[in-house]
Amino acid sequence: MTHFARKDLVGLADLDPDEIAHILDVADQFRDLNLRPIKKVPTLRGKSVVHLFLEPSTRTRTSFDIAAKRLSADTFSISGSSSSATKGETLLDTARNLAAMHPDILVVRHRRAGAPRMLSEALPNTAIVNAGDGACEHPTQGLLDLLTVRRRLGGFAGRTVTIVGDIKHSRVARSAIHGFSKLGAEVRVCGPATLIPPGIEALGCTAYGRLEPAVRGADVLMMLRIQQERLHLGSHYFPTLREYSRLFGINREKLRRWAKRDVVIMHPGPINRGVELEPEVADGEWSVILDQVENGVAVRMAVLYLVLGGRRTAASEGRA
Ligand code: NCD
C-alpha cells in the first residue's frame, strides 16, 4: 500500500510525517539501484517529464534529469533564456501550452514563491513537482537532506539540526525546518538578526543570533549561501562578507572549540568557499556534501515515481 497519494509535490509543509518517511523509504531502494552497473529500470517507460527551469540550476536540474532517465521517462528541458518568458509570456500561459502536449510531470523552478502551487491548481492533469520557488520551498532538497541525515545518524529522535546563514531568503532552510521538525529532530536557525524572519519560531524551530550556542550540542550543521540574487539592491543585511564570515562562517578552529567531535556538515551547494565554509571543512571528514548530491538522484526518482501513483514497488523494479 502506498502512503503517498498526491498528484503534486509542492512543499514539505503539506506532507505528514508518514508521507515523508515513505518517500525516504522508496528513495533508499532507488539508492541501491544507482550503485549498480546498469542503472536503468522501465518504471516510467512511456511517460514524459518536462523540466521548466526559469532560474539558474546545476545540481537540481541535472539530478532531476538523471532521475527521470534512469526511470526510462522521456525528458524535455526548457530554461529561462530559451523560453518564451523572455518574450513576455506569463508562467500560466507557458504552463498551459506545455500541458496541452500532455506531459505527465512538470518539474518547475521559478523565482516567485507560490508558482508551483498555482500551477498545481491550474493544471489538474499534470503532476507538478517543485524544484525551488523563490524563498518559499525546495522540497526535494529537504528530502535529500533528510535521507542523508537518516542514513548517517540512523534517525531523528533526540538529534539537533542547526541551520546557519541567510534563513530569510532560503527555500532550502524552509523545507529543512518543516522536514526535520516533522520527523522529530530539534531544529535551530542561526544568522544575523536581519536574515532571520520574525516569527520563524512558528515553523517549529528556535532562533539564535550567535553561532557558538547554536553549534554547541548540534549533531548537524547545515550551512547556507547568502542569497545575493534575492537581496534587494541597496539593502545591507550585514556590514561586509568578511564580517559575516567572521561571525557566521565555519572553520576547523570553531568546530574544534564548539562542536561535537562527530558533527555532520551539510551544504546544499553552490558553496561560496571562504564565506560560509572554509575549504578545510567543506572537504574535511565532517562533510556529507557529496552524499547529499548522491542521495538527491534517489530522492527525485522516488518523487517522480510516487506522484504518478507509485503502483509498482521500487524493489521489484530494481530486480527487473
Ligand atoms: C539551492 C537553491 O537553488 O535553492 N541550491 C540547490 O538547489 N542545491 C541553494 C542555493 O542556491 O544557495
PDB file of N, CA and C and ligand atoms in Angstrom, residues 53 55-61 109 131-134 137-138 140-141 144 169-173 223-227 229-230 267-271 276 293 300, ligand 1:
ATOM      1  N   PHE A  53      12.858  25.175 -16.007  1.00  0.00           N
ATOM      2  CA  PHE A  53      13.730  25.830 -15.028  1.00  0.00           C
ATOM      3  C   PHE A  53      13.918  27.284 -15.410  1.00  0.00           C
ATOM      4  N   GLU A  55      15.002  29.627 -13.371  1.00  0.00           N
ATOM      5  CA  GLU A  55      16.065  30.202 -12.530  1.00  0.00           C
ATOM      6  C   GLU A  55      17.271  29.308 -12.688  1.00  0.00           C
ATOM      7  N   PRO A  56      18.494  29.842 -12.492  1.00  0.00           N
ATOM      8  CA  PRO A  56      19.695  29.012 -12.687  1.00  0.00           C
ATOM      9  C   PRO A  56      19.708  27.773 -11.806  1.00  0.00           C
ATOM     10  N   SER A  57      20.322  26.708 -12.311  1.00  0.00           N
ATOM     11  CA  SER A  57      20.431  25.464 -11.551  1.00  0.00           C
ATOM     12  C   SER A  57      21.497  24.581 -12.179  1.00  0.00           C
ATOM     13  N   THR A  58      22.316  23.954 -11.364  1.00  0.00           N
ATOM     14  CA  THR A  58      23.265  22.946 -11.859  1.00  0.00           C
ATOM     15  C   THR A  58      22.860  21.590 -11.302  1.00  0.00           C
ATOM     16  N   ARG A  59      22.958  21.471  -9.963  1.00  0.00           N
ATOM     17  CA  ARG A  59      22.693  20.189  -9.301  1.00  0.00           C
ATOM     18  C   ARG A  59      21.262  19.714  -9.492  1.00  0.00           C
ATOM     19  N   THR A  60      20.307  20.577  -9.149  1.00  0.00           N
ATOM     20  CA  THR A  60      18.914  20.137  -9.092  1.00  0.00           C
ATOM     21  C   THR A  60      18.442  19.688 -10.475  1.00  0.00           C
ATOM     22  N   ARG A  61      18.793  20.473 -11.476  1.00  0.00           N
ATOM     23  CA  ARG A  61      18.332  20.175 -12.823  1.00  0.00           C
ATOM     24  C   ARG A  61      18.950  18.877 -13.348  1.00  0.00           C
ATOM     25  N   ARG A 109      11.082  25.180 -11.592  1.00  0.00           N
ATOM     26  CA  ARG A 109      11.844  26.097 -10.727  1.00  0.00           C
ATOM     27  C   ARG A 109      11.507  27.506 -11.164  1.00  0.00           C
ATOM     28  N   ALA A 131      10.801  22.399  -7.915  1.00  0.00           N
ATOM     29  CA  ALA A 131      12.272  22.290  -7.862  1.00  0.00           C
ATOM     30  C   ALA A 131      12.874  23.564  -7.269  1.00  0.00           C
ATOM     31  N   GLY A 132      12.065  24.314  -6.504  1.00  0.00           N
ATOM     32  CA  GLY A 132      12.537  25.538  -5.860  1.00  0.00           C
ATOM     33  C   GLY A 132      11.716  26.724  -6.320  1.00  0.00           C
ATOM     34  N   ASP A 133      10.959  27.338  -5.391  1.00  0.00           N
ATOM     35  CA  ASP A 133      10.173  28.524  -5.763  1.00  0.00           C
ATOM     36  C   ASP A 133      10.565  29.683  -4.859  1.00  0.00           C
ATOM     37  N   GLY A 134      11.294  30.642  -5.444  1.00  0.00           N
ATOM     38  CA  GLY A 134      11.711  31.839  -4.720  1.00  0.00           C
ATOM     39  C   GLY A 134      12.303  31.465  -3.385  1.00  0.00           C
ATOM     40  N   GLU A 137       9.953  27.184  -0.893  1.00  0.00           N
ATOM     41  CA  GLU A 137      10.292  25.789  -0.565  1.00  0.00           C
ATOM     42  C   GLU A 137      11.147  25.158  -1.659  1.00  0.00           C
ATOM     43  N   HIS A 138      11.865  24.130  -1.273  1.00  0.00           N
ATOM     44  CA  HIS A 138      12.667  23.321  -2.198  1.00  0.00           C
ATOM     45  C   HIS A 138      12.535  21.886  -1.656  1.00  0.00           C
ATOM     46  N   THR A 140      12.431  18.735  -2.687  1.00  0.00           N
ATOM     47  CA  THR A 140      13.312  17.580  -2.929  1.00  0.00           C
ATOM     48  C   THR A 140      14.675  17.792  -2.269  1.00  0.00           C
ATOM     49  N   GLN A 141      15.101  19.056  -2.106  1.00  0.00           N
ATOM     50  CA  GLN A 141      16.331  19.319  -1.353  1.00  0.00           C
ATOM     51  C   GLN A 141      16.116  18.928   0.110  1.00  0.00           C
ATOM     52  N   LEU A 144      16.260  15.170   0.365  1.00  0.00           N
ATOM     53  CA  LEU A 144      17.609  14.584   0.253  1.00  0.00           C
ATOM     54  C   LEU A 144      18.429  14.906   1.496  1.00  0.00           C
ATOM     55  N   HIS A 169      15.996  34.359   3.109  1.00  0.00           N
ATOM     56  CA  HIS A 169      15.797  34.194   1.671  1.00  0.00           C
ATOM     57  C   HIS A 169      15.965  32.754   1.205  1.00  0.00           C
ATOM     58  N   SER A 170      16.043  31.800   2.144  1.00  0.00           N
ATOM     59  CA  SER A 170      16.397  30.439   1.753  1.00  0.00           C
ATOM     60  C   SER A 170      15.213  29.479   1.726  1.00  0.00           C
ATOM     61  N   ARG A 171      14.907  28.995   0.523  1.00  0.00           N
ATOM     62  CA  ARG A 171      13.879  27.941   0.394  1.00  0.00           C
ATOM     63  C   ARG A 171      14.386  26.622   0.959  1.00  0.00           C
ATOM     64  N   VAL A 172      15.729  26.436   0.910  1.00  0.00           N
ATOM     65  CA  VAL A 172      16.323  25.214   1.469  1.00  0.00           C
ATOM     66  C   VAL A 172      16.057  25.175   2.973  1.00  0.00           C
ATOM     67  N   ALA A 173      16.249  26.330   3.639  1.00  0.00           N
ATOM     68  CA  ALA A 173      16.018  26.381   5.088  1.00  0.00           C
ATOM     69  C   ALA A 173      14.566  26.052   5.407  1.00  0.00           C
ATOM     70  N   MET A 223      24.988  24.578   6.495  1.00  0.00           N
ATOM     71  CA  MET A 223      25.463  25.916   6.169  1.00  0.00           C
ATOM     72  C   MET A 223      24.797  26.381   4.867  1.00  0.00           C
ATOM     73  N   LEU A 224      24.373  27.649   4.837  1.00  0.00           N
ATOM     74  CA  LEU A 224      23.668  28.164   3.658  1.00  0.00           C
ATOM     75  C   LEU A 224      24.444  29.295   2.998  1.00  0.00           C
ATOM     76  N   ARG A 225      24.196  29.428   1.715  1.00  0.00           N
ATOM     77  CA  ARG A 225      24.793  30.523   0.931  1.00  0.00           C
ATOM     78  C   ARG A 225      23.969  31.791   1.144  1.00  0.00           C
ATOM     79  N   ILE A 226      24.645  32.941   1.200  1.00  0.00           N
ATOM     80  CA  ILE A 226      23.910  34.212   1.184  1.00  0.00           C
ATOM     81  C   ILE A 226      23.253  34.330  -0.192  1.00  0.00           C
ATOM     82  N   GLN A 227      21.939  34.528  -0.223  1.00  0.00           N
ATOM     83  CA  GLN A 227      21.193  34.533  -1.491  1.00  0.00           C
ATOM     84  C   GLN A 227      21.282  35.927  -2.134  1.00  0.00           C
ATOM     85  N   GLU A 229      21.195  37.014  -5.001  1.00  0.00           N
ATOM     86  CA  GLU A 229      20.230  37.338  -6.047  1.00  0.00           C
ATOM     87  C   GLU A 229      18.854  37.724  -5.492  1.00  0.00           C
ATOM     88  N   ARG A 230      18.602  37.415  -4.212  1.00  0.00           N
ATOM     89  CA  ARG A 230      17.312  37.773  -3.626  1.00  0.00           C
ATOM     90  C   ARG A 230      17.420  38.964  -2.667  1.00  0.00           C
ATOM     91  N   HIS A 267      25.654  21.157   3.195  1.00  0.00           N
ATOM     92  CA  HIS A 267      25.502  22.394   2.409  1.00  0.00           C
ATOM     93  C   HIS A 267      24.765  22.002   1.130  1.00  0.00           C
ATOM     94  N   PRO A 268      23.736  22.787   0.732  1.00  0.00           N
ATOM     95  CA  PRO A 268      23.003  22.399  -0.474  1.00  0.00           C
ATOM     96  C   PRO A 268      23.771  22.672  -1.770  1.00  0.00           C
ATOM     97  N   GLY A 269      24.847  23.496  -1.666  1.00  0.00           N
ATOM     98  CA  GLY A 269      25.516  23.936  -2.879  1.00  0.00           C
ATOM     99  C   GLY A 269      24.670  24.980  -3.593  1.00  0.00           C
ATOM    100  N   PRO A 270      25.251  25.876  -4.337  1.00  0.00           N
ATOM    101  CA  PRO A 270      26.682  26.065  -4.520  1.00  0.00           C
ATOM    102  C   PRO A 270      27.326  26.727  -3.298  1.00  0.00           C
ATOM    103  N   ILE A 271      28.531  26.260  -2.949  1.00  0.00           N
ATOM    104  CA  ILE A 271      29.255  26.806  -1.789  1.00  0.00           C
ATOM    105  C   ILE A 271      29.967  28.087  -2.195  1.00  0.00           C
ATOM    106  N   GLU A 276      30.737  31.079   3.889  1.00  0.00           N
ATOM    107  CA  GLU A 276      30.042  30.289   4.925  1.00  0.00           C
ATOM    108  C   GLU A 276      30.835  29.056   5.370  1.00  0.00           C
ATOM    109  N   VAL A 293      24.353  15.159  -2.600  1.00  0.00           N
ATOM    110  CA  VAL A 293      24.133  15.188  -4.055  1.00  0.00           C
ATOM    111  C   VAL A 293      23.789  13.785  -4.555  1.00  0.00           C
ATOM    112  N   ARG A 300      14.789  12.063  -6.021  1.00  0.00           N
ATOM    113  CA  ARG A 300      13.998  12.569  -7.166  1.00  0.00           C
ATOM    114  C   ARG A 300      13.385  11.413  -7.936  1.00  0.00           C
TER     115      ARG A 300
HETATM  116  C1  NCD B   1      19.914  25.854  -3.598  1.00  0.00           C
HETATM  117  C2  NCD B   1      18.799  26.581  -4.310  1.00  0.00           C
HETATM  118  O1  NCD B   1      18.829  26.818  -5.509  1.00  0.00           O
HETATM  119  O2  NCD B   1      17.855  26.894  -3.612  1.00  0.00           O
HETATM  120  N1  NCD B   1      20.705  25.064  -4.394  1.00  0.00           N
HETATM  121  C3  NCD B   1      20.262  23.814  -4.746  1.00  0.00           C
HETATM  122  O3  NCD B   1      19.176  23.654  -5.241  1.00  0.00           O
HETATM  123  N2  NCD B   1      21.072  22.787  -4.488  1.00  0.00           N
HETATM  124  C4  NCD B   1      20.654  26.699  -2.645  1.00  0.00           C
HETATM  125  C5  NCD B   1      21.349  27.928  -3.131  1.00  0.00           C
HETATM  126  O4  NCD B   1      21.260  28.319  -4.285  1.00  0.00           O
HETATM  127  O5  NCD B   1      22.009  28.550  -2.280  1.00  0.00           O
END
